[in-house]
Short mmCIF file of C-alpha atoms and ligand atoms in Angstrom, two decimals:
data_model
loop_
_atom_site.label_atom_id
_atom_site.label_comp_id
_atom_site.label_asym_id
_atom_site.label_seq_id
_atom_site.Cartn_x
_atom_site.Cartn_y
_atom_site.Cartn_z
CA UNK A 1 0.47 -36.32 13.73
CA UNK A 2 1.85 -32.79 13.57
CA UNK A 3 0.48 -29.91 15.52
CA UNK A 4 -0.15 -26.73 13.57
CA UNK A 5 -2.64 -23.91 14.24
CA UNK A 6 -5.31 -24.89 16.76
CA UNK A 7 -6.54 -28.10 15.16
CA UNK A 8 -4.23 -31.06 14.65
CA UNK A 9 -3.40 -32.23 11.18
CA UNK A 10 -3.91 -35.92 10.99
CA UNK A 11 -3.12 -38.94 8.87
CA UNK A 12 -5.85 -41.50 8.28
CA UNK A 13 -6.07 -44.02 11.14
CA UNK A 14 -6.77 -43.96 14.84
CA UNK A 15 -5.41 -41.46 17.37
CA UNK A 16 -3.71 -42.56 20.55
CA UNK A 17 -5.60 -42.12 23.80
CA UNK A 18 -2.84 -39.74 25.01
CA UNK A 19 -3.67 -37.35 22.19
CA UNK A 20 -7.42 -37.58 22.70
CA UNK A 21 -6.77 -36.66 26.34
CA UNK A 22 -4.61 -33.72 25.21
CA UNK A 23 -7.47 -32.53 22.99
CA UNK A 24 -9.89 -32.57 25.86
CA UNK A 25 -7.45 -30.51 27.94
CA UNK A 26 -6.98 -28.07 25.04
CA UNK A 27 -10.75 -27.60 24.62
CA UNK A 28 -11.11 -24.25 26.46
CA UNK A 29 -8.26 -22.65 24.50
CA UNK A 30 -9.58 -24.02 21.21
CA UNK A 31 -13.00 -22.57 22.01
CA UNK A 32 -11.48 -19.19 22.92
CA UNK A 33 -9.57 -19.11 19.61
CA UNK A 34 -12.70 -20.03 17.59
CA UNK A 35 -14.67 -17.33 19.36
CA UNK A 36 -11.99 -14.75 18.64
CA UNK A 37 -12.02 -15.66 14.95
CA UNK A 38 -12.51 -19.06 13.41
CA UNK A 39 -9.81 -18.28 10.88
CA UNK A 40 -7.20 -18.25 13.63
CA UNK A 41 -8.16 -21.83 14.50
CA UNK A 42 -7.35 -23.10 11.04
CA UNK A 43 -4.14 -25.13 10.74
CA UNK A 44 -1.21 -23.13 9.33
CA UNK A 45 -0.94 -25.68 6.53
CA UNK A 46 -4.03 -24.29 4.78
CA UNK A 47 -1.78 -21.46 3.51
CA UNK A 48 0.79 -23.82 1.94
CA UNK A 49 -0.73 -27.29 1.29
CA UNK A 50 -3.28 -28.41 -1.29
CA UNK A 51 -5.33 -30.50 1.13
CA UNK A 52 -5.30 -30.56 4.92
CA UNK A 53 -7.23 -33.02 7.07
CA UNK A 54 -7.67 -32.43 10.79
CA UNK A 55 -9.28 -34.40 13.52
CA UNK A 56 -10.60 -32.91 16.67
CA UNK A 57 -12.75 -34.74 19.24
CA UNK A 58 -13.20 -37.60 16.83
CA UNK A 59 -14.51 -35.44 13.88
CA UNK A 60 -12.51 -35.19 10.70
CA UNK A 61 -12.52 -32.02 8.60
CA UNK A 62 -10.85 -31.67 5.24
CA UNK A 63 -9.72 -28.22 4.08
CA UNK A 64 -9.58 -28.02 0.30
CA UNK A 65 -7.11 -25.37 -0.91
CA UNK A 66 -6.00 -26.62 -4.39
CA UNK A 67 -8.06 -25.11 -7.22
CA UNK A 68 -8.37 -28.49 -9.04
CA UNK A 69 -9.77 -30.12 -5.91
CA UNK A 70 -12.05 -27.13 -5.26
CA UNK A 71 -13.46 -27.53 -8.77
CA UNK A 72 -13.87 -31.26 -8.24
CA UNK A 73 -15.63 -30.67 -4.93
CA UNK A 74 -17.94 -27.75 -5.67
CA UNK A 75 -18.74 -28.55 -9.32
CA UNK A 76 -18.25 -32.29 -9.99
CA UNK A 77 -19.37 -33.48 -6.57
CA UNK A 78 -21.96 -30.74 -5.88
CA UNK A 79 -24.66 -33.41 -5.68
CA UNK A 80 -22.85 -35.19 -2.87
CA UNK A 81 -22.76 -32.16 -0.57
CA UNK A 82 -25.23 -30.60 1.84
CA UNK A 83 -25.30 -27.68 4.28
CA UNK A 84 -23.31 -28.35 7.45
CA UNK A 85 -25.40 -28.80 10.57
CA UNK A 86 -23.41 -26.24 12.58
CA UNK A 87 -23.96 -23.55 9.92
CA UNK A 88 -27.69 -24.37 9.94
CA UNK A 89 -27.64 -24.13 13.70
CA UNK A 90 -26.13 -20.64 13.36
CA UNK A 91 -28.20 -19.29 10.53
CA UNK A 92 -31.43 -21.33 10.64
CA UNK A 93 -33.18 -19.40 13.45
CA UNK A 94 -33.11 -16.24 11.30
CA UNK A 95 -33.05 -17.53 7.72
CA UNK A 96 -35.19 -20.66 8.13
CA UNK A 97 -34.97 -22.81 5.03
CA UNK A 98 -34.44 -20.14 2.39
CA UNK A 99 -32.23 -20.22 -0.66
CA UNK A 100 -28.97 -19.96 1.32
CA UNK A 101 -29.82 -22.66 3.87
CA UNK A 102 -31.97 -25.14 1.97
CA UNK A 103 -30.76 -28.21 0.02
CA UNK A 104 -32.06 -30.43 -2.76
CA UNK A 105 -35.27 -29.69 -4.63
CA UNK A 106 -36.39 -27.10 -2.04
CA UNK A 107 -33.21 -25.08 -2.82
CA UNK A 108 -33.45 -25.64 -6.58
CA UNK A 109 -36.98 -24.22 -6.75
CA UNK A 110 -36.04 -21.13 -4.80
CA UNK A 111 -32.93 -20.55 -6.92
CA UNK A 112 -34.96 -20.89 -10.14
CA UNK A 113 -37.58 -18.46 -8.90
CA UNK A 114 -35.09 -15.77 -7.90
CA UNK A 115 -32.70 -16.11 -10.87
CA UNK A 116 -34.49 -13.63 -13.20
CA UNK A 117 -33.80 -10.74 -10.77
CA UNK A 118 -30.07 -11.19 -11.16
CA UNK A 119 -29.74 -11.51 -14.95
CA UNK A 120 -27.21 -9.00 -16.39
CA UNK A 121 -29.92 -6.89 -18.15
CA UNK A 122 -31.88 -6.60 -14.91
CA UNK A 123 -28.75 -5.60 -12.97
CA UNK A 124 -27.97 -2.88 -15.57
CA UNK A 125 -31.45 -1.62 -15.03
CA UNK A 126 -30.63 -1.18 -11.31
CA UNK A 127 -27.73 1.25 -11.96
CA UNK A 128 -29.76 4.47 -11.58
CA UNK A 129 -31.19 3.18 -8.29
CA UNK A 130 -27.73 2.33 -7.02
CA UNK A 131 -26.41 5.68 -8.13
CA UNK A 132 -29.29 7.36 -6.28
CA UNK A 133 -28.47 5.58 -3.02
CA UNK A 134 -24.78 6.63 -3.39
CA UNK A 135 -25.79 10.22 -4.16
CA UNK A 136 -28.01 10.25 -1.06
CA UNK A 137 -25.01 9.19 1.00
CA UNK A 138 -22.82 11.87 -0.67
CA UNK A 139 -25.44 14.59 -0.02
CA UNK A 140 -25.89 13.50 3.57
CA UNK A 141 -22.16 13.60 4.20
CA UNK A 142 -21.83 17.03 2.55
CA UNK A 143 -24.70 18.38 4.59
CA UNK A 144 -23.01 17.25 7.72
CA UNK A 145 -19.98 19.25 6.43
CA UNK A 146 -17.23 20.41 8.72
CA UNK A 147 -19.01 19.12 11.81
CA UNK A 148 -18.37 15.72 10.38
CA UNK A 149 -15.50 14.00 12.12
CA UNK A 150 -14.33 10.52 12.36
CA UNK A 151 -16.80 7.68 12.05
CA UNK A 152 -17.07 3.99 11.44
CA UNK A 153 -17.36 3.57 7.66
CA UNK A 154 -18.91 0.11 7.88
CA UNK A 155 -22.38 1.20 9.13
CA UNK A 156 -22.22 4.07 6.64
CA UNK A 157 -21.71 1.62 3.76
CA UNK A 158 -24.35 -0.74 5.24
CA UNK A 159 -26.83 2.12 5.10
CA UNK A 160 -26.08 2.74 1.41
CA UNK A 161 -26.18 -0.92 0.38
CA UNK A 162 -29.33 -1.46 2.48
CA UNK A 163 -31.02 1.34 0.51
CA UNK A 164 -29.97 -0.42 -2.70
CA UNK A 165 -31.29 -3.81 -1.64
CA UNK A 166 -34.60 -2.40 -0.47
CA UNK A 167 -34.98 -0.33 -3.63
CA UNK A 168 -34.12 -3.24 -5.97
CA UNK A 169 -35.59 -6.27 -4.23
CA UNK A 170 -38.77 -4.77 -2.73
CA UNK A 171 -39.06 -1.69 -5.02
CA UNK A 172 -38.44 0.64 -2.11
CA UNK A 173 -42.04 0.25 -0.95
CA UNK A 174 -40.88 -1.27 2.31
CA UNK A 175 -40.82 0.54 5.57
CA UNK A 176 -37.83 -1.46 6.69
CA UNK A 177 -35.62 0.80 8.78
CA UNK A 178 -31.91 0.49 8.30
CA UNK A 179 -30.67 1.38 11.80
CA UNK A 180 -32.73 -1.10 13.88
CA UNK A 181 -32.44 -3.68 11.09
CA UNK A 182 -28.63 -3.29 10.98
CA UNK A 183 -28.42 -3.46 14.77
CA UNK A 184 -30.47 -6.63 14.82
CA UNK A 185 -28.19 -8.21 12.18
CA UNK A 186 -25.13 -7.22 14.23
CA UNK A 187 -26.63 -8.70 17.40
CA UNK A 188 -27.60 -11.87 15.58
CA UNK A 189 -24.23 -12.39 13.83
CA UNK A 190 -22.36 -11.58 17.07
CA UNK A 191 -23.66 -14.73 18.75
CA UNK A 192 -23.41 -17.02 15.72
CA UNK A 193 -19.75 -17.52 16.48
CA UNK A 194 -20.82 -19.28 19.68
CA UNK A 195 -23.29 -21.42 17.82
CA UNK A 196 -20.68 -22.36 15.19
CA UNK A 197 -17.94 -23.12 17.72
CA UNK A 198 -20.28 -25.17 19.93
CA UNK A 199 -21.60 -26.97 16.86
CA UNK A 200 -18.09 -27.77 15.65
CA UNK A 201 -17.25 -29.08 19.08
CA UNK A 202 -20.35 -31.33 18.98
CA UNK A 203 -22.01 -29.65 21.96
CA UNK A 204 -25.81 -30.25 22.04
CA UNK A 205 -28.10 -27.67 20.44
CA UNK A 206 -29.49 -26.57 23.80
CA UNK A 207 -26.08 -25.65 25.25
CA UNK A 208 -26.52 -22.14 26.73
CA UNK A 209 -24.16 -19.43 25.52
CA UNK A 210 -23.73 -15.68 25.83
CA UNK A 211 -25.93 -13.61 23.55
CA UNK A 212 -28.34 -16.49 22.85
CA UNK A 213 -31.39 -14.65 24.19
CA UNK A 214 -30.53 -11.37 22.43
CA UNK A 215 -29.78 -13.37 19.22
CA UNK A 216 -33.19 -15.06 19.40
CA UNK A 217 -34.92 -11.69 19.92
CA UNK A 218 -32.99 -10.18 17.00
CA UNK A 219 -34.08 -13.07 14.72
CA UNK A 220 -37.71 -12.59 15.82
CA UNK A 221 -37.45 -8.83 15.11
CA UNK A 222 -35.89 -9.33 11.63
CA UNK A 223 -38.47 -11.97 10.66
CA UNK A 224 -41.40 -9.92 11.89
CA UNK A 225 -40.25 -6.80 10.00
CA UNK A 226 -39.92 -8.79 6.79
CA UNK A 227 -43.29 -10.49 7.37
CA UNK A 228 -44.82 -7.02 7.62
CA UNK A 229 -43.26 -6.11 4.23
CA UNK A 230 -44.87 -9.22 2.72
CA UNK A 231 -48.23 -8.37 4.31
CA UNK A 232 -48.10 -4.78 2.97
CA UNK A 233 -47.45 -6.14 -0.52
CA UNK A 234 -50.37 -8.56 -0.26
CA UNK A 235 -52.64 -5.73 0.80
CA UNK A 236 -51.63 -3.80 -2.32
CA UNK A 237 -53.34 -6.59 -4.31
CA UNK A 238 -50.77 -6.97 -7.07
CA UNK A 239 -47.49 -8.82 -6.66
CA UNK A 240 -45.14 -6.42 -8.52
CA UNK A 241 -42.20 -7.24 -10.74
CA UNK A 242 -39.39 -7.16 -8.12
CA UNK A 243 -37.95 -10.09 -6.18
CA UNK A 244 -40.90 -10.10 -3.78
CA UNK A 245 -43.26 -10.18 -6.75
CA UNK A 246 -41.39 -13.15 -8.21
CA UNK A 247 -41.49 -14.95 -4.92
CA UNK A 248 -45.21 -14.21 -4.48
CA UNK A 249 -45.98 -15.69 -7.90
CA UNK A 250 -43.71 -18.73 -7.58
CA UNK A 251 -45.21 -22.20 -7.56
CA UNK A 252 -43.77 -25.40 -6.19
CA UNK A 253 -43.02 -27.44 -9.37
CA UNK A 254 -44.21 -30.64 -7.68
CA UNK A 255 -47.34 -29.44 -5.86
CA UNK A 256 -48.17 -26.33 -7.87
CA UNK A 257 -48.68 -24.51 -4.58
CA UNK A 258 -47.52 -21.00 -3.87
CA UNK A 259 -44.64 -20.42 -1.38
CA UNK A 260 -45.82 -20.40 2.21
CA UNK A 261 -45.58 -17.11 4.14
CA UNK A 262 -42.76 -18.65 6.13
CA UNK A 263 -40.83 -19.46 2.99
CA UNK A 264 -41.41 -15.94 1.68
CA UNK A 265 -39.93 -14.49 4.87
CA UNK A 266 -36.99 -16.97 4.79
CA UNK A 267 -36.06 -15.84 1.31
CA UNK A 268 -36.69 -12.15 1.54
CA UNK A 269 -34.70 -11.96 4.77
CA UNK A 270 -31.87 -14.00 3.22
CA UNK A 271 -31.63 -11.59 0.26
CA UNK A 272 -31.77 -8.48 2.40
CA UNK A 273 -29.14 -9.85 4.88
CA UNK A 274 -26.85 -11.65 2.39
CA UNK A 275 -27.21 -8.90 -0.16
CA UNK A 276 -26.22 -5.77 1.80
CA UNK A 277 -23.75 -6.66 4.51
CA UNK A 278 -21.28 -8.48 2.21
CA UNK A 279 -21.27 -5.62 -0.35
CA UNK A 280 -20.86 -3.05 2.44
CA UNK A 281 -17.84 -4.98 3.70
CA UNK A 282 -16.29 -5.04 0.24
CA UNK A 283 -16.73 -1.25 -0.02
CA UNK A 284 -15.43 -0.66 3.51
CA UNK A 285 -12.22 -2.68 2.95
CA UNK A 286 -11.79 -1.00 -0.47
CA UNK A 287 -11.97 2.53 0.93
CA UNK A 288 -9.41 1.60 3.54
CA UNK A 289 -7.03 -0.04 1.03
CA UNK A 290 -7.28 2.96 -1.31
CA UNK A 291 -6.37 5.26 1.65
CA UNK A 292 -3.30 3.00 2.22
CA UNK A 293 -2.26 3.18 -1.44
CA UNK A 294 -2.50 6.76 -2.76
CA UNK A 295 -1.01 5.95 -6.18
CA UNK A 296 -3.63 3.31 -6.80
CA UNK A 297 -6.30 5.72 -5.57
CA UNK A 298 -5.02 8.31 -8.13
CA UNK A 299 -5.39 5.77 -10.96
CA UNK A 300 -8.94 5.01 -9.81
CA UNK A 301 -9.83 8.70 -9.63
CA UNK A 302 -8.36 9.30 -13.12
CA UNK A 303 -10.49 6.48 -14.53
CA UNK A 304 -13.64 7.76 -12.86
CA UNK A 305 -13.05 11.33 -14.08
CA UNK A 306 -12.71 9.89 -17.63
CA UNK A 307 -16.35 8.71 -17.63
CA UNK A 308 -18.27 10.89 -20.09
CA UNK A 309 -21.56 10.50 -18.20
CA UNK A 310 -22.61 10.32 -14.60
CA UNK A 311 -23.20 6.68 -13.50
CA UNK A 312 -26.74 7.72 -12.58
CA UNK A 313 -27.69 8.07 -16.26
CA UNK A 314 -25.31 5.53 -17.79
CA UNK A 315 -26.18 1.88 -17.19
CA UNK A 316 -22.84 0.89 -18.76
CA UNK A 317 -20.72 3.05 -16.42
CA UNK A 318 -19.54 0.02 -14.45
CA UNK A 319 -18.25 -1.65 -17.65
CA UNK A 320 -15.99 1.37 -18.25
CA UNK A 321 -14.29 1.14 -14.86
CA UNK A 322 -11.92 -1.68 -15.68
CA UNK A 323 -9.09 -0.65 -13.33
CA UNK A 324 -11.45 0.17 -10.46
CA UNK A 325 -12.91 -3.29 -10.94
CA UNK A 326 -9.38 -4.77 -10.61
CA UNK A 327 -9.01 -2.88 -7.34
CA UNK A 328 -12.30 -4.28 -5.99
CA UNK A 329 -11.32 -7.83 -7.05
CA UNK A 330 -7.93 -7.48 -5.31
CA UNK A 331 -9.74 -6.31 -2.16
CA UNK A 332 -12.07 -9.32 -2.43
CA UNK A 333 -8.96 -11.53 -2.63
CA UNK A 334 -7.34 -10.15 0.55
CA UNK A 335 -10.62 -9.54 2.42
CA UNK A 336 -13.29 -11.91 1.06
CA UNK A 337 -16.51 -10.85 2.85
CA UNK A 338 -17.64 -14.48 2.87
CA UNK A 339 -14.35 -16.12 3.88
CA UNK A 340 -15.43 -19.79 4.23
CA UNK A 341 -17.56 -22.32 2.43
CA UNK A 342 -18.59 -25.27 4.57
CA UNK A 343 -20.30 -28.49 3.48
CA UNK A 344 -21.01 -31.99 4.74
CA UNK A 345 -20.40 -34.88 2.36
CA UNK A 346 -23.44 -37.12 1.79
CA UNK A 347 -21.36 -39.76 -0.05
CA UNK A 348 -17.64 -40.65 -0.15
CA UNK A 349 -15.72 -38.10 -2.28
CA UNK A 350 -12.18 -38.72 -3.58
CA UNK A 351 -9.97 -35.60 -3.78
CA UNK A 352 -6.45 -36.46 -4.91
CA UNK A 353 -4.99 -38.91 -2.41
CA UNK A 354 -7.78 -38.32 0.18
CA UNK A 355 -11.23 -39.66 0.57
CA UNK A 356 -13.76 -37.48 2.35
CA UNK A 357 -16.15 -39.98 3.90
CA UNK A 358 -19.91 -39.50 3.86
CA UNK A 359 -20.88 -37.52 6.99
CA UNK A 360 -17.55 -35.67 7.25
CA UNK A 361 -17.12 -31.95 7.06
CA UNK A 362 -15.35 -30.35 4.14
CA UNK A 363 -14.27 -26.70 4.08
CA UNK A 364 -13.08 -24.38 1.29
CA UNK A 365 -11.20 -21.75 3.36
CA UNK A 366 -11.55 -18.94 0.79
CA UNK A 367 -9.52 -16.52 2.91
CA UNK A 368 -6.56 -18.97 2.97
CA UNK A 369 -6.93 -19.96 -0.72
CA UNK A 370 -6.65 -16.27 -1.58
CA UNK A 371 -3.39 -16.00 0.38
CA UNK A 372 -2.01 -19.41 -0.52
CA UNK A 373 1.76 -19.57 -1.10
CA UNK A 374 1.49 -21.93 -4.08
CA UNK A 375 -1.17 -19.89 -5.85
CA UNK A 376 -0.12 -16.23 -5.46
CA UNK A 377 3.15 -14.44 -5.82
CA UNK A 378 3.75 -12.41 -2.63
CA UNK A 379 0.24 -13.23 -1.44
CA UNK A 380 0.06 -10.53 1.29
CA UNK A 381 0.83 -7.70 -1.12
CA UNK A 382 -2.03 -5.53 -2.44
CA UNK A 383 -1.59 -5.45 -6.19
CA UNK A 384 -4.69 -4.84 -8.38
CA UNK A 385 -2.59 -5.65 -11.49
CA UNK A 386 -3.03 -9.29 -10.59
CA UNK A 387 -6.44 -8.85 -12.15
CA UNK A 388 -5.29 -7.17 -15.32
CA UNK A 389 -6.72 -9.18 -18.26
CA UNK A 390 -3.48 -11.10 -19.16
CA UNK A 391 -2.57 -11.96 -15.56
CA UNK A 392 -6.06 -13.11 -14.66
CA UNK A 393 -6.35 -15.32 -17.75
CA UNK A 394 -3.25 -17.33 -16.80
CA UNK A 395 -4.62 -18.23 -13.37
CA UNK A 396 -6.84 -21.11 -12.39
CA UNK A 397 -10.42 -19.78 -12.03
CA UNK A 398 -10.81 -21.72 -8.77
CA UNK A 399 -7.82 -19.96 -7.14
CA UNK A 400 -10.09 -16.93 -6.70
CA UNK A 401 -13.58 -17.51 -5.45
CA UNK A 402 -14.97 -14.63 -3.38
CA UNK A 403 -18.43 -15.55 -4.66
CA UNK A 404 -18.01 -19.30 -4.30
CA UNK A 405 -18.36 -21.69 -7.20
CA UNK A 406 -20.56 -24.40 -8.70
CA UNK A 407 -24.38 -24.46 -8.60
CA UNK A 408 -24.38 -22.59 -5.25
CA UNK A 409 -22.25 -19.71 -6.55
CA UNK A 410 -23.46 -16.32 -5.27
CA UNK A 411 -26.57 -15.38 -7.16
CA UNK A 412 -25.93 -11.65 -6.44
CA UNK A 413 -22.36 -11.50 -7.83
CA UNK A 414 -23.13 -9.28 -10.78
CA UNK A 415 -25.25 -6.94 -8.67
CA UNK A 416 -22.55 -6.79 -5.94
CA UNK A 417 -19.77 -5.82 -8.38
CA UNK A 418 -21.91 -3.25 -10.21
CA UNK A 419 -22.92 -1.81 -6.83
CA UNK A 420 -19.32 -1.48 -5.64
CA UNK A 421 -18.26 0.26 -8.86
CA UNK A 422 -21.15 2.72 -9.03
CA UNK A 423 -20.89 3.61 -5.35
CA UNK A 424 -17.12 4.12 -5.54
CA UNK A 425 -17.54 6.26 -8.72
CA UNK A 426 -19.96 8.48 -6.85
CA UNK A 427 -18.20 8.84 -3.52
CA UNK A 428 -14.46 8.82 -4.30
CA UNK A 429 -14.42 12.00 -6.41
CA UNK A 430 -16.22 13.82 -3.63
CA UNK A 431 -14.30 12.66 -0.54
CA UNK A 432 -10.93 11.58 0.76
CA UNK A 433 -11.07 8.85 3.38
CA UNK A 434 -8.45 9.24 6.11
CA UNK A 435 -7.95 6.29 8.48
CA UNK A 436 -8.36 7.23 12.12
CA UNK A 437 -5.62 4.74 13.10
CA UNK A 438 -2.43 3.94 11.29
CA UNK A 439 -2.70 0.18 11.75
CA UNK A 440 -5.06 -1.77 9.58
CA UNK A 441 -7.78 -3.30 11.78
CA UNK A 442 -7.43 -7.06 11.99
CA UNK A 443 -10.12 -9.05 10.24
CA UNK A 444 -12.42 -11.18 12.30
CA UNK A 445 -14.68 -14.10 11.29
CA UNK A 446 -18.31 -13.35 12.15
CA UNK A 447 -19.79 -15.58 9.44
CA UNK A 448 -18.68 -12.62 7.27
CA UNK A 449 -15.20 -11.08 7.50
CA UNK A 450 -15.47 -7.95 9.58
CA UNK A 451 -12.86 -5.38 10.62
CA UNK A 452 -12.35 -5.88 14.33
CA UNK A 453 -13.41 -2.69 16.15
CA UNK A 454 -14.98 -1.26 12.97
CA UNK A 455 -13.29 0.90 10.35
CA UNK A 456 -13.05 4.42 11.79
CA UNK A 457 -12.11 6.98 9.14
CA UNK A 458 -12.41 10.73 8.58
CA UNK A 459 -14.54 11.63 5.55
CA UNK A 460 -13.01 14.78 4.18
CA UNK A 461 -14.78 16.60 1.31
CA UNK A 462 -12.21 17.08 -1.46
CA UNK A 463 -13.38 20.66 -2.10
CA UNK A 464 -12.26 21.47 1.44
CA UNK A 465 -8.68 20.18 0.85
C1 HEM B 1 -19.35 -8.54 -2.28
C2 HEM B 1 -20.57 -9.05 -2.05
C3 HEM B 1 -20.85 -10.55 -1.94
C4 HEM B 1 -20.07 -11.58 -1.64
C5 HEM B 1 -18.53 -11.55 -1.36
C6 HEM B 1 -20.86 -12.77 -1.63
C7 HEM B 1 -20.36 -14.05 -1.39
C8 HEM B 1 -21.11 -15.20 -1.49
C9 HEM B 1 -20.62 -16.56 -1.43
C10 HEM B 1 -19.13 -16.96 -1.19
C11 HEM B 1 -21.66 -17.41 -1.57
C12 HEM B 1 -21.62 -18.93 -1.60
C13 HEM B 1 -21.80 -19.50 -0.22
C14 HEM B 1 -21.69 -21.00 -0.21
O1 HEM B 1 -21.41 -21.64 -1.25
O2 HEM B 1 -21.87 -21.57 0.90
C15 HEM B 1 -22.85 -16.60 -1.71
C16 HEM B 1 -24.13 -17.09 -1.83
C17 HEM B 1 -25.26 -16.28 -1.89
N1 HEM B 1 -25.28 -14.92 -2.04
FE1 HEM B 1 -23.73 -13.71 -2.10
N2 HEM B 1 -22.15 -12.42 -1.91
C18 HEM B 1 -22.19 -11.07 -2.11
C19 HEM B 1 -23.30 -10.31 -2.45
C20 HEM B 1 -24.55 -10.81 -2.60
C21 HEM B 1 -25.75 -10.00 -3.03
C22 HEM B 1 -25.71 -8.57 -3.46
C23 HEM B 1 -26.80 -10.88 -2.96
C24 HEM B 1 -28.27 -10.64 -3.27
C25 HEM B 1 -28.86 -9.50 -3.37
C26 HEM B 1 -26.30 -12.17 -2.51
C27 HEM B 1 -27.10 -13.27 -2.30
C28 HEM B 1 -26.58 -14.58 -2.13
C29 HEM B 1 -27.44 -15.74 -2.01
C30 HEM B 1 -28.99 -15.73 -2.01
C31 HEM B 1 -26.59 -16.82 -1.91
C32 HEM B 1 -27.02 -18.28 -1.79
C33 HEM B 1 -27.06 -18.91 -3.18
C34 HEM B 1 -27.40 -20.37 -3.18
O3 HEM B 1 -27.10 -21.09 -2.23
O4 HEM B 1 -28.00 -20.78 -4.20
N3 HEM B 1 -24.97 -12.07 -2.29
N4 HEM B 1 -22.50 -15.28 -1.68
#
């Protein structure tokens, strides 16, 4: 057994008592690392080996880093996987049993119901709404003018993507308020690291932890706000053609019954939460990376200025931003907003020379796959040309999976990419973003991948330069 990272890499077979004892002694420091950022607790081998199996406190976890094995796991063996109990423990109190957290036929029905909202033609139809949200942000920043100093870009981007999600998924008729909603999501996610760490260490569900009470209150607030949105729509008397409308008209294929109110809230909250924070993170990391790389920023600006029409009136604008898209993809490689896929095997699964036994945990550490020595040349370097058409075609599709893969691939992928491009095309020509600190903030696992301490930047109108 070799010791790398926080968890120990193991070979199949038993572990000596001496090492079990050492694990128990190491427990507090393992917990501290996991709470700081789960990614730091991964074994170092996840950045250089195809498969890594660890054992800690008697539980085996296999990290799958080789694209062929990732395909085999998430596509070929998708039917032998379920949500991990510690992820459900973390997300369940807020998201219930919605599309992200459910399994089996319950998941399938919800996925089928929601799918029409995310078809490419529908997403193209959202472009004017996305452009409007970006323009509102631009106007707000310009209004604030010279008084406008340094601020955290992440909540700014969350506000913009929140407007998009509310406008597209609930037709903007909601009275959901971004600030309290965003604060509640922050509070909730903040304490999920405790729930995940305690769950991974097999501590019972009732184990008290810091932030538990505030987290529970935040979940209640989020659910009650969304329930009110559903109630307002019911009062209107017609379901509408947006996501909420689709959910309201959905029927259980087996029972023919409509979704329960609880299920409506589970799903709507899942879409609002999963749909805006991830995209805001992608935009936040992109603005910072462009500030670090002025030549790349110039190429992006040149491409945007070559658009013949404003994105607000051109649903195809995003298709014309090929280089900007490469930049966003390269940011998603280095800073994948959802950095980890976790599953539990429900049957034995063979991956190369390993067998993941039924009941064991299996992880696809997206963040590590995207920085893996065997898959990427100079993995730490920011180089959007990796996603130029020729270069991307010669790479295994499963070496790059910011949106996951297989039947549970992100349903909002097309919307997220279009959103990033349209928002960048609206904001970048108007402002320069100047980092408040020279060092890049470290990234931190909080279910999503967040910049530790936020992303403080100065937003300088270009006309003032
Ligand atoms: C840059 C932005 C985004 C990233 C990086 C991202 C990433 C991901 C990933 C990695 C998964 C798979 C998780 C797993 O397999 O366990 C996922 C699932 C999901 N995403 Fe996204 N996502 C983004 C934007 C969105 C948007 C805009 C929406 C909706 C409006 C959305 C809704 C969902 C939902 C509902 C699922 C669960 C799908 C299922 O289990 O069937 N995401 N996302």
